[in-house]
Coordinates of C-alpha atoms in Angstrom, one line a residue:
X242 CA 14.2 3.3 -47.8
X243 CA 12.6 2.6 -51.3
X244 CA 8.9 2.9 -52.6
X245 CA 5.6 2.2 -50.9
X246 CA 3.5 -1.1 -51.1
X247 CA 0.0 -1.1 -49.6
X248 CA 1.0 1.5 -47.0
X249 CA 4.4 -0.3 -46.2
X250 CA 7.8 1.4 -47.1
X251 CA 10.5 -1.0 -48.1
X252 CA 13.8 -0.8 -45.9
X253 CA 16.9 -2.2 -47.4
X254 CA 19.9 -0.3 -45.6
X255 CA 21.7 -3.2 -43.7
X256 CA 22.2 -1.1 -40.4
X257 CA 18.6 0.0 -40.2
X258 CA 17.3 -3.6 -40.7
X259 CA 19.7 -5.0 -38.2
X260 CA 18.4 -2.5 -35.6
X261 CA 14.8 -3.4 -36.3
X262 CA 15.4 -7.2 -36.2
X263 CA 17.1 -6.7 -33.0
X264 CA 14.0 -5.1 -31.3
X265 CA 11.9 -7.9 -32.8
X266 CA 14.3 -10.4 -30.8
X267 CA 12.8 -9.5 -27.5
X268 CA 10.6 -12.0 -25.9
X269 CA 7.1 -11.8 -27.5
X270 CA 8.4 -9.1 -30.0
X271 CA 7.7 -11.4 -33.2
X272 CA 5.1 -13.5 -34.5
X273 CA 5.1 -15.9 -37.4
X274 CA 2.5 -16.1 -40.1
X275 CA 2.2 -18.7 -42.7
X276 CA 2.0 -16.9 -46.3
X277 CA -1.5 -18.5 -47.0
X278 CA -4.8 -16.9 -47.0
X279 CA -6.5 -16.5 -43.3
X280 CA -3.4 -17.9 -41.5
X281 CA -3.2 -16.7 -37.9
X282 CA -0.3 -15.0 -36.1
X283 CA 1.7 -17.6 -34.1
X284 CA 4.3 -16.6 -31.3
X285 CA 8.0 -17.3 -32.3
X286 CA 11.4 -16.0 -30.8
X287 CA 14.2 -14.7 -33.0
X288 CA 17.2 -15.9 -31.0
X289 CA 19.9 -15.0 -33.3
X290 CA 20.7 -12.8 -36.5
X291 CA 23.6 -12.9 -38.6
X292 CA 23.2 -10.1 -41.1
X293 CA 23.3 -11.2 -44.7
X294 CA 23.3 -15.1 -43.8
X295 CA 20.6 -16.3 -41.8
X296 CA 18.0 -15.8 -39.0
X297 CA 17.7 -18.4 -36.0
X298 CA 14.2 -18.7 -34.8
X299 CA 12.7 -20.8 -31.8
X300 CA 9.3 -22.3 -32.7
X301 CA 9.1 -24.6 -29.7
X302 CA 5.7 -23.0 -28.8
X303 CA 4.2 -23.8 -32.3
X304 CA 5.5 -27.2 -33.1
X305 CA 2.4 -28.1 -34.9
X306 CA 3.5 -26.0 -37.9
X307 CA 7.1 -27.5 -38.0
X308 CA 6.2 -30.2 -40.7
X309 CA 4.9 -27.5 -43.0
X310 CA 7.8 -25.3 -42.4
X311 CA 10.2 -28.5 -43.2
X312 CA 8.3 -29.0 -46.5
X313 CA 9.0 -25.5 -47.5
X314 CA 5.9 -23.6 -46.6
X315 CA 6.6 -19.9 -46.9
X316 CA 6.1 -17.5 -44.0
X317 CA 6.6 -14.0 -42.7
X318 CA 7.7 -12.5 -39.4
X319 CA 5.7 -9.6 -38.1
X320 CA 6.1 -7.5 -35.3
X321 CA 5.7 -4.0 -33.7
X322 CA 8.7 -1.7 -33.1
X323 CA 7.7 1.5 -31.3
X324 CA 5.7 3.4 -33.7
X325 CA 6.1 0.9 -36.7
X326 CA 4.6 -2.3 -37.8
X327 CA 7.2 -4.4 -39.3
X328 CA 7.1 -7.7 -41.6
X329 CA 9.5 -9.5 -43.5
X330 CA 9.1 -10.6 -47.0
X331 CA 8.0 -14.2 -47.5
X332 CA 10.9 -16.6 -46.1
X333 CA 11.6 -20.3 -46.2
X334 CA 13.1 -22.5 -43.5
X335 CA 16.7 -24.0 -44.5
X336 CA 16.9 -26.4 -41.5
X337 CA 15.2 -27.3 -38.3
X338 CA 16.5 -29.2 -35.3
X339 CA 15.9 -30.1 -31.6
X340 CA 18.5 -28.5 -29.1
X341 CA 18.2 -29.1 -25.4
X342 CA 14.4 -29.4 -25.6
X343 CA 14.0 -26.4 -27.9
X344 CA 12.9 -26.7 -31.6
X345 CA 15.3 -24.3 -33.5
X346 CA 15.0 -23.4 -37.1
X347 CA 17.0 -21.3 -39.4
X348 CA 15.9 -19.3 -42.6
X349 CA 17.6 -17.0 -45.0
X350 CA 18.4 -13.4 -43.8
X351 CA 15.8 -11.2 -45.3
X352 CA 16.9 -8.8 -48.2
X353 CA 14.5 -6.1 -46.9
X354 CA 12.0 -5.4 -44.4
X355 CA 8.6 -3.6 -44.9
X356 CA 7.6 -0.8 -42.4
X357 CA 4.1 0.6 -41.9
X358 CA 4.2 4.2 -40.2
X359 CA 1.2 4.6 -37.8
X360 CA 2.1 7.9 -36.4
X361 CA -1.4 9.5 -36.4
X362 CA -3.0 6.9 -34.4
X363 CA 0.1 5.8 -32.4
X364 CA -0.1 6.6 -28.6
X365 CA 2.9 7.1 -26.7
X366 CA 2.6 5.5 -23.3
X367 CA 4.4 7.1 -20.3
X368 CA 6.3 4.5 -18.3
X369 CA 6.6 4.5 -14.4
X370 CA 8.7 7.5 -13.3
X371 CA 7.8 9.4 -16.6
X372 CA 5.7 12.2 -14.8
X373 CA 3.9 14.8 -16.8
X374 CA 1.4 16.7 -14.9
X375 CA -1.9 17.9 -16.5
X376 CA -4.2 20.9 -15.5
X377 CA -7.8 20.8 -17.2
X378 CA -9.7 24.2 -17.1
X379 CA -13.5 24.4 -18.1
X380 CA -15.6 27.5 -17.4
X381 CA -14.2 30.3 -15.2
X382 CA -16.8 29.3 -12.5
X383 CA -15.3 25.9 -12.0
X384 CA -11.9 25.2 -10.3
X385 CA -9.4 23.7 -12.6
X386 CA -8.7 19.9 -12.2
X387 CA -5.1 18.6 -11.5
X388 CA -4.0 15.1 -12.9
X389 CA -1.2 13.1 -14.7
X390 CA -0.8 12.3 -18.5
X391 CA -1.0 8.6 -19.2
X392 CA -0.5 8.5 -22.9
X393 CA -0.3 11.1 -25.9
X394 CA -0.8 11.1 -29.5
X395 CA -1.5 13.7 -32.4
X396 CA -5.0 12.9 -32.1
X397 CA -5.6 13.2 -28.2
X398 CA -4.5 11.9 -25.0
X399 CA -5.7 10.0 -21.8
X400 CA -5.6 11.6 -18.3
X401 CA -5.9 10.3 -15.0
X402 CA -7.8 12.6 -12.7
X403 CA -9.4 12.5 -9.2
X404 CA -12.5 10.3 -9.2
X405 CA -14.5 13.3 -7.8
X406 CA -14.2 15.1 -11.1
X407 CA -16.4 12.7 -13.1
X408 CA -19.5 14.9 -12.9
X409 CA -17.6 18.0 -13.8
X410 CA -16.0 16.5 -16.9
X411 CA -19.1 14.8 -18.3
X412 CA -20.9 18.2 -18.4
X413 CA -18.1 19.9 -20.2
X414 CA -18.3 20.3 -24.0
X415 CA -14.7 21.4 -24.5
X416 CA -11.8 21.9 -22.0
X417 CA -8.4 23.5 -21.9
X418 CA -5.5 21.2 -21.2
X419 CA -2.1 22.4 -20.0
X420 CA 0.6 19.8 -19.9
X421 CA 3.6 20.4 -17.4
X422 CA 6.8 18.7 -18.1
X423 CA 9.4 18.1 -15.4
X424 CA 11.9 20.5 -17.1
X425 CA 9.4 23.3 -16.9
X426 CA 7.9 23.3 -20.3
X427 CA 4.2 24.1 -20.6
X428 CA 2.0 23.3 -23.4
X429 CA -1.7 24.3 -23.8
X430 CA -4.4 23.4 -26.3
X431 CA -8.1 22.6 -26.3
X432 CA -9.8 19.1 -26.2
X433 CA -13.0 17.4 -26.2
X434 CA -13.9 14.7 -23.4
X435 CA -14.5 11.4 -25.3
X436 CA -15.0 8.8 -22.5
X437 CA -14.5 8.5 -18.8
X438 CA -13.8 5.3 -17.0
X439 CA -14.0 5.3 -13.2
X440 CA -11.7 3.1 -11.1
X441 CA -13.3 3.1 -7.6
X442 CA -10.5 1.2 -5.9
X443 CA -7.9 3.6 -6.8
X444 CA -10.2 6.8 -6.6
X445 CA -9.1 7.5 -10.0
X446 CA -10.8 8.4 -13.4
X447 CA -9.3 7.8 -16.8
X448 CA -10.4 10.4 -19.2
X449 CA -10.0 10.1 -23.0
X450 CA -9.5 13.4 -24.8
X451 CA -9.7 14.4 -28.5
X452 CA -7.7 17.6 -29.4
X453 CA -9.6 20.1 -31.4
X454 CA -8.6 23.2 -33.6
X455 CA -4.8 22.3 -33.1
X456 CA -2.7 25.0 -35.1
X457 CA 0.2 23.8 -37.4
X458 CA 2.6 25.0 -34.6
X459 CA 0.7 22.9 -32.0
X460 CA 0.9 19.7 -34.1
X461 CA 4.5 20.2 -34.6
X462 CA 5.1 20.5 -30.9
X463 CA 2.8 17.6 -30.2
X464 CA 4.7 15.5 -32.5
X465 CA 8.0 16.6 -30.8
X466 CA 6.3 15.5 -27.5
X467 CA 5.2 12.1 -28.7
X468 CA 8.6 11.3 -30.2
X469 CA 10.4 12.3 -26.9
X470 CA 8.1 10.0 -24.7
X471 CA 8.6 7.3 -27.1
X472 CA 12.4 7.8 -27.0
X473 CA 12.5 8.0 -23.1
X474 CA 10.3 5.0 -22.9
X475 CA 12.7 3.0 -25.1
X476 CA 15.6 4.3 -22.9
X477 CA 14.2 3.2 -19.7
X478 CA 12.6 0.0 -21.1
X479 CA 13.4 -3.6 -19.9
X480 CA 15.9 -3.7 -22.8
X481 CA 17.0 -0.2 -22.6
X482 CA 18.9 1.3 -25.6
X483 CA 22.0 2.8 -23.7
X484 CA 22.8 4.7 -27.1
X485 CA 19.8 7.1 -26.3
X486 CA 20.5 10.3 -24.4
X487 CA 17.9 11.2 -21.6
X488 CA 15.1 13.4 -23.0
X489 CA 15.3 16.8 -21.5
X490 CA 11.6 17.0 -20.9
X491 CA 12.0 14.5 -18.1
X492 CA 14.8 16.0 -16.5
X493 CA 13.9 18.1 -13.5
X494 CA 14.5 21.8 -13.6
X495 CA 15.0 23.0 -10.2
X496 CA 14.4 26.5 -11.1
X497 CA 10.9 25.5 -12.5
X498 CA 7.9 25.2 -10.2
X499 CA 7.0 21.9 -8.9
X500 CA 5.4 19.5 -11.6
X501 CA 1.3 19.2 -11.4
X502 CA 0.4 15.8 -10.4
X503 CA -2.8 13.9 -9.2
X504 CA -0.4 12.1 -6.7
X505 CA 3.1 11.4 -6.2
X506 CA 5.1 8.7 -8.3
X507 CA 5.1 5.7 -6.4
X508 CA 8.6 4.7 -4.8
X509 CA 9.6 1.1 -4.5
X510 CA 11.3 -0.5 -1.5
X511 CA 13.6 -2.7 -3.5
X512 CA 15.2 -2.8 -7.0
X513 CA 13.3 -6.0 -7.8
X514 CA 10.0 -4.3 -6.7
X515 CA 10.7 -1.5 -9.2
X516 CA 11.2 -4.0 -12.0
X517 CA 8.1 -6.1 -11.1
X518 CA 6.2 -2.7 -11.1
X519 CA 6.6 -2.6 -14.9
X520 CA 4.7 -5.8 -15.3
X521 CA 2.3 -4.4 -12.8
X522 CA 1.9 -1.2 -15.2
X523 CA 1.2 -3.6 -18.1
X524 CA -1.6 -5.3 -16.1
X525 CA -3.1 -2.0 -14.9
X526 CA -3.1 -1.1 -18.7
X527 CA -5.0 -4.5 -19.4
X528 CA -7.5 -3.5 -16.7
X529 CA -8.5 -0.6 -18.7
X530 CA -8.5 -2.4 -22.0
X531 CA -10.8 -5.0 -20.5
X532 CA -13.2 -2.2 -19.1
X533 CA -13.2 -0.6 -22.6
X534 CA -14.5 -4.0 -24.2
X535 CA -10.7 -4.7 -25.7
X536 CA -9.0 -8.0 -25.9
X537 CA -5.8 -9.2 -24.4
X538 CA -2.8 -9.0 -26.7
X539 CA -1.4 -12.3 -27.3
X540 CA 2.2 -11.1 -27.9
X541 CA 2.2 -8.7 -25.0
X542 CA 1.1 -11.2 -22.4
X543 CA 3.8 -13.7 -23.7
X544 CA 6.5 -11.0 -23.5
X545 CA 5.5 -10.2 -19.8
X546 CA 5.1 -13.6 -18.9
X547 CA 8.7 -14.2 -20.2
X548 CA 9.9 -11.2 -18.1
X549 CA 8.2 -12.6 -15.0
X550 CA 10.1 -16.1 -15.5
X551 CA 13.3 -14.1 -16.2
X552 CA 13.1 -12.2 -12.9
X553 CA 12.2 -15.5 -10.9
X554 CA 15.3 -17.2 -12.6
X555 CA 17.5 -14.2 -11.7
X556 CA 16.4 -14.0 -7.9
X557 CA 13.2 -15.9 -6.7
X558 CA 13.5 -14.7 -2.9
X559 CA 13.7 -11.0 -4.0
X560 CA 10.8 -11.4 -6.4
X561 CA 8.5 -13.0 -3.6
X562 CA 9.4 -9.9 -1.4
X563 CA 8.7 -7.7 -4.3
X564 CA 5.2 -8.9 -4.3
X565 CA 4.7 -7.5 -0.9
X566 CA 6.0 -4.0 -2.0
X567 CA 3.3 -3.2 -4.7
X568 CA 0.7 -1.7 -2.3
X569 CA 0.0 1.4 -4.5
X570 CA -1.1 -0.8 -7.4
X571 CA -4.8 -1.8 -8.0
X572 CA -5.7 -4.8 -5.9
X573 CA -6.5 -7.0 -8.7
X574 CA -3.1 -6.5 -10.2
X575 CA -1.2 -7.2 -6.9
X576 CA -3.3 -10.2 -6.3
X577 CA -2.9 -11.5 -9.8
X578 CA 0.9 -11.0 -9.6
X579 CA 1.1 -12.6 -6.2
X580 CA -0.6 -15.7 -7.4
X581 CA 1.5 -15.9 -10.2
X582 CA 5.0 -15.7 -8.5
X583 CA 4.0 -18.1 -5.5
X584 CA 2.6 -20.8 -8.0
X585 CA 5.7 -20.2 -10.2
X586 CA 8.0 -20.7 -7.1
X587 CA 6.0 -23.7 -6.1
X588 CA 6.0 -25.3 -9.4
X589 CA 9.7 -24.7 -10.1
X590 CA 10.5 -27.0 -7.3
X591 CA 9.1 -29.8 -9.3
X592 CA 9.9 -30.7 -12.9
X593 CA 7.5 -28.8 -14.8
X594 CA 8.7 -27.6 -18.2
X595 CA 9.4 -24.0 -18.8
X596 CA 6.5 -23.5 -21.5
X597 CA 4.1 -25.0 -18.9
X598 CA 5.4 -22.7 -16.3
X599 CA 5.2 -19.6 -18.5
X600 CA 1.5 -20.4 -19.3
X601 CA 0.6 -21.1 -15.8
X602 CA 2.1 -17.7 -14.8
X603 CA 0.4 -15.9 -17.5
X604 CA -2.9 -17.3 -16.6
X605 CA -2.4 -16.5 -12.9
X606 CA -1.4 -12.9 -13.8
X607 CA -4.7 -12.2 -15.5
X608 CA -7.1 -14.7 -14.0
X609 CA -9.0 -12.0 -11.8
X610 CA -8.8 -9.1 -14.2
X611 CA -12.5 -9.7 -15.3
X612 CA -13.5 -8.5 -12.0
X613 CA -12.8 -4.9 -13.3
X614 CA -16.3 -5.2 -14.9
X615 CA -18.2 -5.9 -11.8
X616 CA -19.9 -3.3 -9.8
X617 CA -18.1 -2.2 -6.8
X618 CA -21.1 -2.9 -4.4
X619 CA -21.0 -6.5 -5.5
X620 CA -17.1 -6.7 -4.8
X621 CA -17.5 -5.1 -1.3
X622 CA -20.6 -7.4 -0.3
X623 CA -20.0 -8.6 3.3
X624 CA -21.8 -11.9 2.4
X625 CA -22.7 -13.9 -0.7
X626 CA -26.2 -15.0 -1.4
X627 CA -27.0 -17.0 -4.6
X628 CA -27.8 -14.0 -6.7
X629 CA -24.7 -12.3 -5.9
X630 CA -22.6 -15.4 -6.5
X631 CA -24.1 -15.8 -9.8
X632 CA -23.2 -12.3 -10.7
X633 CA -19.7 -13.0 -9.6
X634 CA -19.4 -15.7 -12.1
X635 CA -19.4 -13.3 -15.0
X636 CA -15.7 -12.3 -14.6
X637 CA -14.7 -16.1 -15.4
X638 CA -16.4 -15.9 -18.6
X639 CA -15.0 -12.5 -19.4
X640 CA -11.4 -13.6 -19.0
X641 CA -12.0 -16.9 -20.9
X642 CA -13.3 -14.9 -23.8
X643 CA -10.6 -12.4 -23.7
X644 CA -7.7 -15.1 -23.7
X645 CA -9.4 -16.6 -26.7
X646 CA -6.8 -14.9 -29.1
X647 CA -3.7 -16.0 -27.0
X648 CA -3.3 -19.3 -29.0
X649 CA 0.0 -20.0 -27.5
X650 CA -1.6 -20.7 -24.1
X651 CA -2.5 -24.3 -23.6
X652 CA -6.3 -24.7 -23.2
X653 CA -5.7 -27.1 -20.3
X654 CA -3.7 -24.5 -18.5
X655 CA -6.2 -21.7 -19.1
X656 CA -9.1 -24.1 -17.9
X657 CA -7.2 -25.0 -14.7
X658 CA -5.9 -21.6 -13.7
X659 CA -8.4 -19.1 -15.1
X660 CA -11.8 -21.0 -15.1
X661 CA -11.6 -23.3 -12.3
X662 CA -9.4 -21.7 -9.8
X663 CA -12.4 -20.8 -7.6
X664 CA -14.0 -24.3 -7.5
X665 CA -13.7 -26.3 -4.5
X666 CA -13.3 -30.0 -3.8
X667 CA -16.8 -30.3 -2.1
X668 CA -18.5 -28.7 -5.2
X669 CA -19.2 -25.3 -3.2
X670 CA -17.0 -23.3 -5.5
X671 CA -17.8 -21.6 -8.8
X672 CA -18.8 -21.2 -11.8
X673 CA -19.6 -24.7 -12.5
X674 CA -19.6 -26.2 -8.8
X675 CA -17.2 -29.0 -10.0
X676 CA -15.7 -31.4 -7.2
X677 CA -13.5 -34.3 -6.4
X678 CA -11.7 -36.0 -9.2
X679 CA -13.0 -33.5 -11.9
X680 CA -10.6 -31.0 -10.5
X681 CA -6.9 -31.8 -11.9
X682 CA -3.7 -31.1 -9.9
X683 CA -2.9 -27.7 -11.3
X684 CA -6.3 -26.3 -10.3
X685 CA -5.9 -28.0 -6.7
X686 CA -2.5 -26.1 -6.6
X687 CA -3.9 -23.0 -8.0
X688 CA -6.8 -22.7 -5.7
X689 CA -4.6 -23.1 -2.7
X690 CA -2.3 -20.3 -3.7
X691 CA -5.2 -18.0 -4.6
X692 CA -6.8 -18.4 -1.3
X693 CA -3.5 -17.9 0.6
X694 CA -2.8 -14.7 -1.3
X695 CA -6.4 -13.4 -1.1
X696 CA -6.5 -14.0 2.8
X697 CA -3.1 -12.3 3.3
X698 CA -4.6 -9.1 1.9
X699 CA -7.2 -6.8 3.1
X700 CA -10.7 -7.1 1.9
X701 CA -13.6 -4.7 2.1
X702 CA -15.4 -7.0 4.5
X703 CA -12.5 -8.0 6.6
X704 CA -8.8 -7.3 7.2
X705 CA -5.7 -9.5 6.2
X706 CA -5.3 -12.8 8.1
X707 CA -2.0 -13.8 9.9
X708 CA -0.2 -16.5 7.9
X709 CA -0.5 -19.1 10.7
X710 CA -4.2 -18.5 10.9
X711 CA -4.5 -19.0 7.1
X712 CA -2.7 -22.4 7.4
X713 CA -4.9 -23.5 10.3
X714 CA -8.0 -22.6 8.3
X715 CA -7.0 -24.4 5.0
X716 CA -5.9 -27.5 7.0
X717 CA -9.2 -27.6 8.9
X718 CA -11.1 -27.5 5.6
X719 CA -10.0 -30.7 3.8
X720 CA -13.4 -31.1 2.0
X721 CA -12.6 -27.9 0.1
X722 CA -8.8 -27.7 -0.3
X723 CA -6.4 -30.6 -1.2
X724 CA -4.4 -31.1 1.8
X725 CA -1.6 -32.4 0.0
X726 CA -1.2 -29.0 -1.6
X727 CA -1.6 -27.1 1.6
X728 CA 1.0 -29.0 3.4
X729 CA 3.3 -28.7 0.2
X730 CA 2.7 -25.0 0.4
X731 CA 3.5 -24.8 4.0
X732 CA 6.6 -27.0 3.7
X733 CA 7.9 -24.9 0.6
X734 CA 7.3 -21.3 1.8
X735 CA 7.5 -22.0 5.8
X736 CA 5.8 -20.8 8.7
X737 CA 7.2 -17.2 8.2
X738 CA 7.1 -16.9 4.3
X739 CA 9.3 -14.3 2.6
X740 CA 7.1 -11.0 3.0
X741 CA 6.1 -11.7 6.5
X742 CA 6.6 -9.0 9.1
X743 CA 8.0 -10.2 12.5
X744 CA 8.9 -8.7 15.9
X745 CA 11.8 -9.7 17.8
X746 CA 12.0 -9.8 21.8
X747 CA 13.9 -6.4 21.8
X748 CA 11.0 -4.8 20.0
X749 CA 12.8 -4.6 16.6
X750 CA 10.5 -5.0 13.6
X751 CA 11.9 -6.9 10.3
X752 CA 10.5 -8.0 7.0
X753 CA 11.4 -11.7 6.3
X754 CA 13.4 -11.5 2.9
X755 CA 15.3 -14.9 2.7
X756 CA 15.0 -18.2 4.2
X757 CA 17.7 -21.0 4.7
X758 CA 17.2 -24.5 3.3
X759 CA 15.4 -25.4 6.7
X760 CA 13.0 -22.6 6.4
X761 CA 14.7 -20.4 9.1
X762 CA 15.5 -16.7 8.8
X763 CA 18.5 -16.0 6.8
X764 CA 17.8 -12.3 6.1
X765 CA 15.7 -9.5 7.5
X766 CA 15.3 -5.8 6.7
X767 CA 14.3 -3.6 9.8
X768 CA 11.6 -1.3 9.8
X769 CA 10.5 1.5 12.2
X770 CA 6.7 0.7 11.9
X771 CA 4.3 -2.0 10.8
X772 CA 3.5 -0.5 7.4
X773 CA 3.9 -2.0 3.9
X774 CA 7.6 -2.0 2.8
X775 CA 8.5 1.4 1.7
X776 CA 10.6 4.4 2.9
X777 CA 10.4 3.1 6.5
X778 CA 13.0 0.3 5.5
X779 CA 16.2 0.3 7.3
X780 CA 19.3 -1.9 7.5
X781 CA 19.5 -5.5 6.1
X782 CA 20.6 -8.0 8.6
X783 CA 21.9 -11.5 8.2
X784 CA 24.6 -13.8 9.8
X785 CA 25.7 -12.9 13.3
X786 CA 23.8 -9.6 13.3
X787 CA 20.5 -11.4 12.7
X788 CA 21.2 -14.1 15.4
X789 CA 21.8 -11.3 18.0
X790 CA 18.1 -10.2 17.6
X791 CA 17.1 -13.7 19.0
X792 CA 14.1 -15.8 18.1
X793 CA 11.2 -14.4 16.5
X794 CA 8.6 -13.1 19.3
X795 CA 5.6 -12.5 17.3
X796 CA 4.3 -12.5 13.6
X797 CA 2.4 -9.4 12.7
X798 CA -0.5 -8.7 10.4
X799 CA 0.0 -5.8 8.1
X800 CA -2.7 -4.1 5.8
X801 CA -1.9 -4.2 2.1

């Protein structure tokens, strides 16, 4: 490294630069910014780097700047890599061409990178499975609270505690926090509660803490924990770094006492469900950002939409089943992922371009997150009068505004999937009571998928519906739902969609996991009870073993 420039440190070591650029090569990891005043960040994909020679970039999502780049307009690549903000010096495109529908460009390989260290404010977020317990102590007269560490920085941390602790915590001026790592390490320091955010659905409280009066030794120890959390997160990430050894902090010491936790870490029924849970974790974090008044990060949303498309391309049926396995995540997250995956699967059967499918999936994932700002009594209301329905409309405006910075999303897709998904053909929907021909094909598709997903899950005012009853309801209301899309949904997913629980004549219970081209059962996984897919799952049956069970005797309703 060499000298600093407005907070940035210049990196020239070839190996170090190559590693940093490799991390920017992940989907959503890099942005392009024209080297002119007030230019905005644009999504770009670094598809190849040849050290010392060139970088190859995919600018298909930002074709509007291609002409400027061809004319020699200078630009920078920017991104965030772990605890660092990275940027290149000004670069210029040397060539630009179409290849299999993608717009690819080349530019010279940068001679250096500029790195901004942001350690003091950087928060190391714990991934699913990285369990760190927390004990919060106040006065001697109050019993201690037990919870989970969610993120950690040199300045403070965020804890997840039982919802019942809200009153106790709001009255405390300062508390003692003891962090309990899996390997038995315990670390104690004092903190001041800064904010609390209740999640009534999960019966949890997110509490932000600011550390006070930390000694030099405590700060050095905190710095060690932040680095280890960050390193373990990188090792376990979607693009895991196999060169990193596991952190000892997260290796269970059998001789140590059991770690403290508000609840057990979720176990997932299938490997695909575990991978989908990483996207659910991102959406869960976005719920918190929205509740705290934050915006959706355009780069992160792009990255996780790419991940979802990648999982679907890898094994669409396993992904459809995985949406039925995330029963411990917030309902808004589960619903958004269910709508996104089923819309994606239905749209993939046609000829929709990848960029359009990505935008559609991204919008579907987040379309309902604005409901996190609505009062619980409104969401749990058994009926909807005009006043309540008007209050419900707020969540649409919230998400429209939060998506304002996501310039890579086509405005038409945002309008169709986020803004109009609750409209109905007869004008009985919301927020604008649009009807008939004003509702395009994508809105008609989205509204059918949204209602099916909502009716397949429990709601405070009613239990989940059986899939057959849902089909009958939609087909009997052609004035509200486009019958063409209802029939397409039924034909595509079948009368026993993946994720349906069925009973066979001999009493065996099985989850539908795969169907053949005719919509008949091709694979089921046995279970010993009518509960969401989890530890009760048993043998996977297909072929002759599945045929021996006979025809399905009953389709069951399961609470999710």
